[in-house]
Short mmCIF file of C-alpha atoms in Angstrom, two decimals:
data_model
loop_
_atom_site.label_atom_id
_atom_site.label_comp_id
_atom_site.label_asym_id
_atom_site.label_seq_id
_atom_site.Cartn_x
_atom_site.Cartn_y
_atom_site.Cartn_z
CA MET A 1 128.91 144.14 186.02
CA LEU A 2 126.99 140.89 186.50
CA ARG A 3 124.56 141.38 183.61
CA ILE A 4 121.48 140.49 185.61
CA LYS A 5 120.61 144.01 184.44
CA PRO A 6 121.14 144.66 180.71
CA THR A 7 124.74 145.65 180.03
CA LEU A 8 125.66 149.26 179.42
CA LEU A 9 127.02 148.30 176.00
CA ALA A 10 123.77 146.61 175.00
CA VAL A 11 121.77 149.54 176.31
CA ALA A 12 123.93 151.94 174.31
CA ILE A 13 123.31 150.00 171.11
CA LEU A 14 119.54 149.83 171.51
CA ALA A 15 119.27 153.44 172.65
CA SER A 16 121.47 154.87 169.94
CA ALA A 17 118.47 156.50 168.23
CA GLN A 18 118.23 158.90 171.17
CA ALA A 19 121.59 160.49 170.44
CA SER A 20 121.87 164.25 170.75
CA ALA A 21 121.31 166.42 167.73
CA SER A 22 125.05 166.99 167.38
CA ASP A 23 125.52 163.26 166.73
CA ASP A 24 123.50 163.40 163.53
CA ASP A 25 125.41 160.84 161.46
CA LEU A 26 123.74 157.63 160.43
CA ARG A 27 124.41 155.00 163.07
CA ILE A 28 124.59 151.27 162.42
CA ASN A 29 124.95 148.88 165.35
CA GLY A 30 124.22 145.22 165.72
CA PHE A 31 124.24 142.04 167.72
CA MET A 32 124.68 138.37 166.95
CA SER A 33 124.32 135.03 168.70
CA VAL A 34 125.50 131.67 167.40
CA GLY A 35 124.20 128.84 169.54
CA VAL A 36 123.84 125.08 169.68
CA GLY A 37 121.58 122.92 171.82
CA MET A 38 120.78 119.24 172.26
CA LEU A 39 118.38 117.21 174.41
CA SER A 40 119.33 114.11 176.35
CA THR A 41 116.04 112.42 175.39
CA ASP A 42 113.21 112.75 172.91
CA ASP A 43 110.72 112.27 175.76
CA ILE A 44 110.64 116.02 176.46
CA ALA A 45 110.12 119.13 174.33
CA ALA A 46 112.26 122.16 175.11
CA SER A 47 112.70 125.30 173.02
CA GLY A 48 112.40 123.40 169.73
CA PHE A 49 115.37 121.07 170.37
CA ASP A 50 115.77 117.32 169.95
CA THR A 51 118.54 114.77 170.51
CA ASP A 52 120.51 115.99 167.48
CA ALA A 53 122.67 119.11 167.69
CA ASN A 54 120.58 122.12 166.65
CA PHE A 55 122.48 125.20 165.42
CA SER A 56 119.41 127.20 164.31
CA THR A 57 117.17 127.84 167.31
CA ASP A 58 119.60 130.09 169.21
CA THR A 59 121.29 131.68 166.18
CA ILE A 60 120.31 135.23 165.29
CA VAL A 61 121.87 138.30 163.72
CA ALA A 62 120.52 141.86 163.70
CA LEU A 63 121.41 145.34 162.56
CA GLN A 64 119.99 148.48 164.12
CA ILE A 65 120.01 151.58 161.95
CA SER A 66 119.22 154.97 163.46
CA LYS A 67 119.28 158.54 162.26
CA GLN A 68 118.86 161.76 164.23
CA ILE A 69 116.74 163.85 161.87
CA ASN A 70 116.80 167.05 163.91
CA GLU A 71 116.92 168.15 167.55
CA THR A 72 113.66 166.43 168.45
CA THR A 73 113.08 163.66 165.92
CA SER A 74 114.90 160.41 165.11
CA ALA A 75 114.16 157.27 163.10
CA THR A 76 115.09 153.70 164.07
CA THR A 77 114.77 150.31 162.44
CA GLN A 78 116.06 146.94 163.59
CA LEU A 79 116.44 144.21 160.97
CA VAL A 80 116.59 140.69 162.38
CA SER A 81 117.42 137.33 160.78
CA ARG A 82 116.62 134.27 162.89
CA GLY A 83 117.74 130.70 162.40
CA THR A 84 114.25 129.52 163.31
CA GLU A 85 112.89 131.43 160.30
CA SER A 86 115.44 130.21 157.73
CA TYR A 87 117.33 133.51 158.21
CA ASP A 88 114.64 135.54 156.49
CA THR A 89 115.07 139.20 157.43
CA ASN A 90 112.25 141.01 159.21
CA ALA A 91 111.84 144.43 160.78
CA ALA A 92 111.45 143.85 164.52
CA TRP A 93 111.53 147.61 165.10
CA ALA A 94 110.58 150.44 162.75
CA TYR A 95 109.61 153.62 164.54
CA VAL A 96 109.96 157.40 164.74
CA THR A 97 110.86 159.02 168.07
CA TYR A 98 109.85 162.54 169.03
CA ALA A 99 111.45 164.01 172.15
CA ILE A 100 108.91 166.25 173.87
CA ASP A 101 111.64 167.26 176.32
CA SER A 102 114.74 165.70 177.88
CA ASP A 103 112.60 163.34 180.00
CA THR A 104 109.69 162.42 177.71
CA ASP A 105 109.69 160.57 174.37
CA VAL A 106 106.90 159.58 172.02
CA ARG A 107 107.48 156.71 169.56
CA ALA A 108 105.22 155.58 166.73
CA GLY A 109 105.56 152.58 164.42
CA ARG A 110 106.55 148.98 165.05
CA LEU A 111 107.65 148.64 168.67
CA ARG A 112 108.80 145.91 171.01
CA THR A 113 105.93 144.83 173.28
CA PRO A 114 107.16 145.53 176.84
CA PHE A 115 105.85 142.36 178.49
CA PHE A 116 108.96 141.34 180.43
CA TYR A 117 111.97 142.63 182.32
CA TYR A 118 114.22 141.78 179.36
CA SER A 119 111.71 142.62 176.59
CA ASP A 120 113.76 145.44 175.04
CA PHE A 121 116.80 143.12 174.97
CA LEU A 122 115.03 139.81 174.43
CA GLU A 123 117.10 138.80 171.41
CA VAL A 124 120.34 140.50 172.51
CA GLY A 125 121.96 137.47 174.13
CA TYR A 126 124.90 139.56 175.32
CA ALA A 127 122.56 141.48 177.65
CA TYR A 128 121.88 138.55 180.02
CA ASN A 129 123.60 135.46 181.41
CA TRP A 130 121.39 132.70 179.99
CA VAL A 131 121.84 131.25 176.51
CA ARG A 132 118.12 132.14 176.12
CA PRO A 133 115.55 133.51 178.60
CA PRO A 134 113.60 130.65 180.25
CA GLU A 135 110.62 129.80 178.07
CA GLU A 136 108.38 128.98 181.04
CA VAL A 137 108.17 132.74 181.74
CA TYR A 138 109.27 134.28 178.40
CA SER A 139 106.62 132.49 176.35
CA LEU A 140 104.89 135.18 174.24
CA ASP A 141 107.34 135.31 171.32
CA ALA A 142 104.59 135.62 168.70
CA LEU A 143 103.38 138.81 170.40
CA ALA A 144 106.83 140.38 170.83
CA SER A 145 106.09 143.37 168.57
CA VAL A 146 103.13 145.73 168.36
CA ASN A 147 102.19 148.32 165.73
CA GLY A 148 101.24 151.47 167.56
CA ILE A 149 102.45 154.33 169.73
CA ASP A 150 104.05 154.66 173.15
CA VAL A 151 105.03 157.43 175.53
CA THR A 152 107.91 157.09 178.03
CA HIS A 153 108.49 159.57 180.83
CA ARG A 154 111.62 159.40 183.01
CA PHE A 155 111.69 160.93 186.49
CA ASN A 156 113.54 160.90 189.80
CA MET A 157 112.37 161.24 193.38
CA GLY A 158 115.36 161.86 195.60
CA SER A 159 117.64 158.84 195.22
CA THR A 160 115.02 156.86 193.26
CA ASP A 161 115.10 156.91 189.45
CA GLY A 162 112.12 155.72 187.48
CA SER A 163 110.18 155.66 184.24
CA VAL A 164 106.59 155.16 183.14
CA GLN A 165 105.79 153.77 179.69
CA THR A 166 102.31 153.54 178.20
CA TYR A 167 101.53 152.07 174.78
CA PHE A 168 98.57 151.37 172.52
CA GLY A 169 98.30 149.56 169.21
CA ARG A 170 97.23 146.52 167.24
CA LEU A 171 98.81 143.24 166.15
CA ASP A 172 97.90 140.62 163.55
CA THR A 173 99.92 137.45 163.99
CA SER A 174 100.05 133.66 163.89
CA TYR A 175 100.02 131.99 167.31
CA ALA A 176 100.93 128.37 167.97
CA VAL A 177 98.89 126.27 170.41
CA ILE A 178 99.96 122.64 170.88
CA GLY A 179 101.99 122.88 167.68
CA GLU A 180 99.11 124.17 165.55
CA ALA A 181 98.92 127.69 164.07
CA TYR A 182 96.03 130.08 164.59
CA GLU A 183 95.59 133.54 163.11
CA LEU A 184 94.96 136.14 165.80
CA GLU A 185 94.05 139.81 165.76
CA LEU A 186 94.77 141.77 168.93
CA LYS A 187 92.81 145.00 168.95
CA ASN A 188 92.85 147.74 171.61
CA PHE A 189 96.23 146.28 172.55
CA GLY A 190 97.89 148.37 175.24
CA GLY A 191 99.47 148.59 178.65
CA VAL A 192 101.56 150.47 181.17
CA VAL A 193 105.01 149.75 182.62
CA LEU A 194 106.56 151.23 185.77
CA ASN A 195 110.31 150.95 186.46
CA LEU A 196 111.92 152.06 189.74
CA ASN A 197 115.60 151.87 190.73
CA ARG A 198 117.13 152.85 194.06
CA GLY A 199 120.74 151.96 194.81
CA ASN A 200 121.25 148.23 194.27
CA PHE A 201 117.51 147.53 194.06
CA GLY A 202 115.14 147.64 191.12
CA THR A 203 111.43 147.01 190.58
CA ARG A 204 109.36 146.58 187.42
CA LEU A 205 105.55 146.32 187.29
CA SER A 206 103.48 146.05 184.12
CA TYR A 207 99.90 145.48 182.99
CA HIS A 208 98.76 144.64 179.45
CA ARG A 209 95.43 143.88 177.78
CA ALA A 210 93.97 143.20 174.33
CA ASP A 211 90.69 142.24 172.69
CA VAL A 212 91.34 138.97 170.87
CA TYR A 213 89.85 137.84 167.56
CA GLY A 214 90.78 134.50 166.00
CA ASP A 215 90.09 132.15 163.14
CA LEU A 216 88.54 129.30 165.14
CA ASP A 217 86.22 127.22 162.97
CA ALA A 218 83.90 124.57 164.39
CA THR A 219 84.25 122.67 161.08
CA GLY A 220 88.07 122.78 161.18
CA THR A 221 90.47 119.99 162.05
CA ARG A 222 92.71 121.74 164.60
CA ALA A 223 92.50 120.96 168.32
CA LEU A 224 90.83 124.25 169.30
CA ASP A 225 88.42 123.93 166.36
CA GLY A 226 87.36 120.56 167.72
CA LEU A 227 87.03 122.01 171.21
CA VAL A 228 84.71 124.76 169.97
CA ALA A 229 82.69 122.24 167.95
CA PHE A 230 82.15 120.02 170.97
CA ALA A 231 81.33 122.96 173.26
CA THR A 232 78.79 124.20 170.71
CA SER A 233 77.19 120.76 170.48
CA VAL A 234 76.51 120.75 174.23
CA GLY A 235 75.27 124.34 174.30
CA ARG A 236 78.50 125.89 175.64
CA GLY A 237 79.80 127.52 172.46
CA ASP A 238 79.69 131.05 173.87
CA ASP A 239 82.04 130.09 176.74
CA PHE A 240 84.68 128.84 174.30
CA ASP A 241 84.31 131.54 171.63
CA ILE A 242 87.35 133.86 171.52
CA THR A 243 85.87 136.62 169.34
CA GLY A 244 86.17 139.95 171.11
CA GLN A 245 87.21 138.38 174.42
CA THR A 246 89.70 140.28 176.56
CA THR A 247 93.08 138.84 177.50
CA GLN A 248 95.08 140.40 180.34
CA PHE A 249 98.74 139.95 181.30
CA VAL A 250 100.43 141.11 184.51
CA GLU A 251 104.17 141.05 185.25
CA ALA A 252 106.25 141.94 188.31
CA ALA A 253 110.03 141.78 188.71
CA GLY A 254 112.49 142.67 191.43
CA THR A 255 116.28 142.90 191.16
CA TRP A 256 119.25 143.32 193.46
CA GLU A 257 122.86 143.71 192.29
CA ASN A 258 126.02 144.89 194.08
CA GLY A 259 128.69 144.26 191.43
CA ASP A 260 129.71 140.80 192.65
CA TYR A 261 126.35 139.16 193.35
CA ALA A 262 122.98 139.62 191.68
CA VAL A 263 119.44 138.25 192.03
CA ILE A 264 116.31 138.69 189.93
CA ALA A 265 112.80 137.33 190.44
CA GLU A 266 110.01 137.69 187.89
CA TYR A 267 106.35 136.64 188.03
CA THR A 268 103.73 136.66 185.25
CA ALA A 269 100.00 135.96 185.18
CA LEU A 270 98.00 135.45 181.96
CA ARG A 271 94.21 135.62 182.11
CA HIS A 272 91.84 134.99 179.18
CA GLY A 273 88.20 135.93 178.75
CA THR A 274 87.54 132.69 176.85
CA ALA A 275 87.65 129.10 178.10
CA SER A 276 89.39 128.03 174.86
CA MET A 277 92.69 129.39 176.18
CA LEU A 278 94.04 128.43 179.59
CA ASP A 279 95.04 130.98 182.18
CA ALA A 280 98.61 130.54 183.39
CA ASN A 281 101.02 131.60 186.13
CA ALA A 282 104.80 131.57 185.68
CA PHE A 283 107.76 132.47 187.87
CA LEU A 284 111.55 132.50 187.84
CA VAL A 285 114.29 133.33 190.31
CA THR A 286 117.93 133.51 189.29
CA GLY A 287 121.17 134.37 191.04
CA ALA A 288 124.67 135.08 189.73
CA LYS A 289 128.20 135.46 191.09
CA ARG A 290 131.05 137.15 189.23
CA PHE A 291 134.64 135.87 189.31
CA GLY A 292 136.63 138.34 187.22
CA THR A 293 135.59 137.81 183.60
CA THR A 294 133.55 134.70 184.46
CA THR A 295 130.01 134.70 185.84
CA VAL A 296 128.24 131.60 187.16
CA HIS A 297 124.47 131.55 187.53
CA ALA A 298 121.64 129.31 188.70
CA THR A 299 117.92 129.60 187.91
CA TYR A 300 114.66 127.97 188.94
CA THR A 301 111.63 128.56 186.71
CA THR A 302 108.11 127.15 186.55
CA ARG A 303 104.85 127.52 184.63
CA ARG A 304 101.41 126.14 185.49
CA ASP A 305 98.23 126.31 183.39
CA LEU A 306 95.04 126.84 185.38
CA THR A 307 91.59 125.35 184.92
CA ASP A 308 88.39 127.04 186.06
CA GLY A 309 84.63 126.96 185.63
CA ASP A 310 82.28 124.03 186.14
CA ALA A 311 83.13 120.33 185.87
CA LEU A 312 82.62 120.19 182.08
CA GLN A 313 84.82 123.23 181.44
CA LYS A 314 87.57 121.94 183.71
CA SER A 315 87.41 118.52 182.06
CA LEU A 316 87.88 120.01 178.59
CA GLN A 317 90.67 122.36 179.71
CA THR A 318 92.55 119.57 181.49
CA ASN A 319 93.25 117.94 178.12
CA ALA A 320 95.44 120.95 177.21
CA GLN A 321 96.93 121.68 180.64
CA VAL A 322 100.70 122.08 181.07
CA HIS A 323 102.71 122.23 184.28
CA GLU A 324 106.50 122.25 184.00
CA GLN A 325 109.57 123.44 185.83
CA SER A 326 113.27 123.76 185.04
CA TYR A 327 116.57 124.10 186.87
CA ILE A 328 119.35 125.87 184.96
CA LEU A 329 123.04 126.01 185.85
CA GLY A 330 125.39 127.95 183.60
CA ALA A 331 128.53 130.00 183.16
CA ARG A 332 129.46 133.02 181.08
CA TYR A 333 132.98 134.02 180.06
CA ASP A 334 133.52 137.56 178.69
CA TYR A 335 136.68 136.85 176.77
CA ASP A 336 136.97 140.26 175.04
CA THR A 337 135.11 143.51 174.49
CA GLY A 338 131.54 142.93 173.33
CA THR A 339 131.95 139.15 173.18
CA ALA A 340 130.86 136.39 175.56
CA PHE A 341 130.90 132.59 175.55
CA LYS A 342 128.15 130.77 177.46
CA PHE A 343 127.47 127.19 178.47
CA GLU A 344 124.55 125.88 180.47
CA VAL A 345 122.73 122.71 181.43
CA GLN A 346 118.99 122.66 182.05
CA TYR A 347 117.03 119.94 183.82
CA GLN A 348 113.44 120.11 182.57
CA ASP A 349 110.70 118.39 184.54
CA GLU A 350 107.46 118.16 182.60
CA LYS A 351 105.06 117.37 185.42
CA THR A 352 101.93 117.56 183.24
CA ILE A 353 101.80 117.77 179.45
CA LEU A 354 98.39 118.00 177.76
CA GLY A 355 96.69 116.67 180.86
CA VAL A 356 98.87 113.57 181.37
CA ASP A 357 102.06 112.90 183.32
CA GLY A 358 105.13 114.20 181.52
CA LYS A 359 108.78 113.20 181.42
CA SER A 360 112.07 114.79 182.42
CA GLY A 361 115.41 115.27 180.75
CA MET A 362 118.40 117.52 180.14
CA LEU A 363 119.01 120.30 177.64
CA TYR A 364 122.67 121.18 176.94
CA SER A 365 123.34 124.58 175.35
CA ALA A 366 126.29 126.75 174.32
CA ALA A 367 126.47 130.09 172.54
CA ILE A 368 128.73 132.94 171.50
CA ASP A 369 127.11 136.38 171.86
CA LEU A 370 128.42 139.61 170.33
CA VAL A 371 127.43 143.27 170.18
CA PHE A 372 129.06 145.65 167.72
#
């Protein structure tokens, strides 16, 4: 299997809470990645790396604990320690599942936000070929979990298998913009995801929305505070206010895999109801070829912030605009059961960074990924 699609082993680990009632013992599974990365130059910024070897950014360990309570109900929690957070342990998942029938589940608690094709496996490095998913597309880390409820219904239509997931909840979180932290509340946070698979082909479509509330302060010293202060001074404060504004996110992915070759393409569009945050489009396409226990892969990915409105609004937004693209070439060696070694090189071209011409450089990465 090429692992463009999540591996069966990784799926089994993350789905262990849906075991049958006869498998009612406490289950403990886990995954771990130990990675290192280094930039060729300090002129670019990529995934938190610099020109010194960094062993924290791609290092993570997690345990998933699940218990089948009875024939219809199970409990699941996933405890994660990340190198980027000084290995503090947090609950990425903590939910109860109720099986309405064999095809329909309801979950309530802390859930993974299903933004992307790899969302359910975002931190399980073993489930994909990259050392890390490309940040140009997979850029909503701070919003990766939601507190709420979801319903998933699985179905088939002839030779087509599919599922529909709907969710609704709320999230309070810190969100970084240009390296500065802002406190956000996402209310009425919800969406719908459609998955379809037929033979070697797969399709995923999703839509998400939330009403955003933030701690912007015209008297503050952060960049967005200053932006709101200036907009207010010229009578445009309402355009740049984020309170109660709706943000929408759309994603579409297509996959093809025949056992030796695999391709995936994924597109995302982010649209904000406030001029303080830039709309953005992102896209990736990746292909892989398997040679026994070794898989080689190549990826192109890009992200572009958009400006809109009148001349004043565009002028202010241009100062925060980003347009970048990357080319990734890598290899994966599955040297034993549940273990993989990866190495990749990434050429990052920062065409525009904060409204000015950017630089380019290389990011070198390696990792060992395990599931157990």
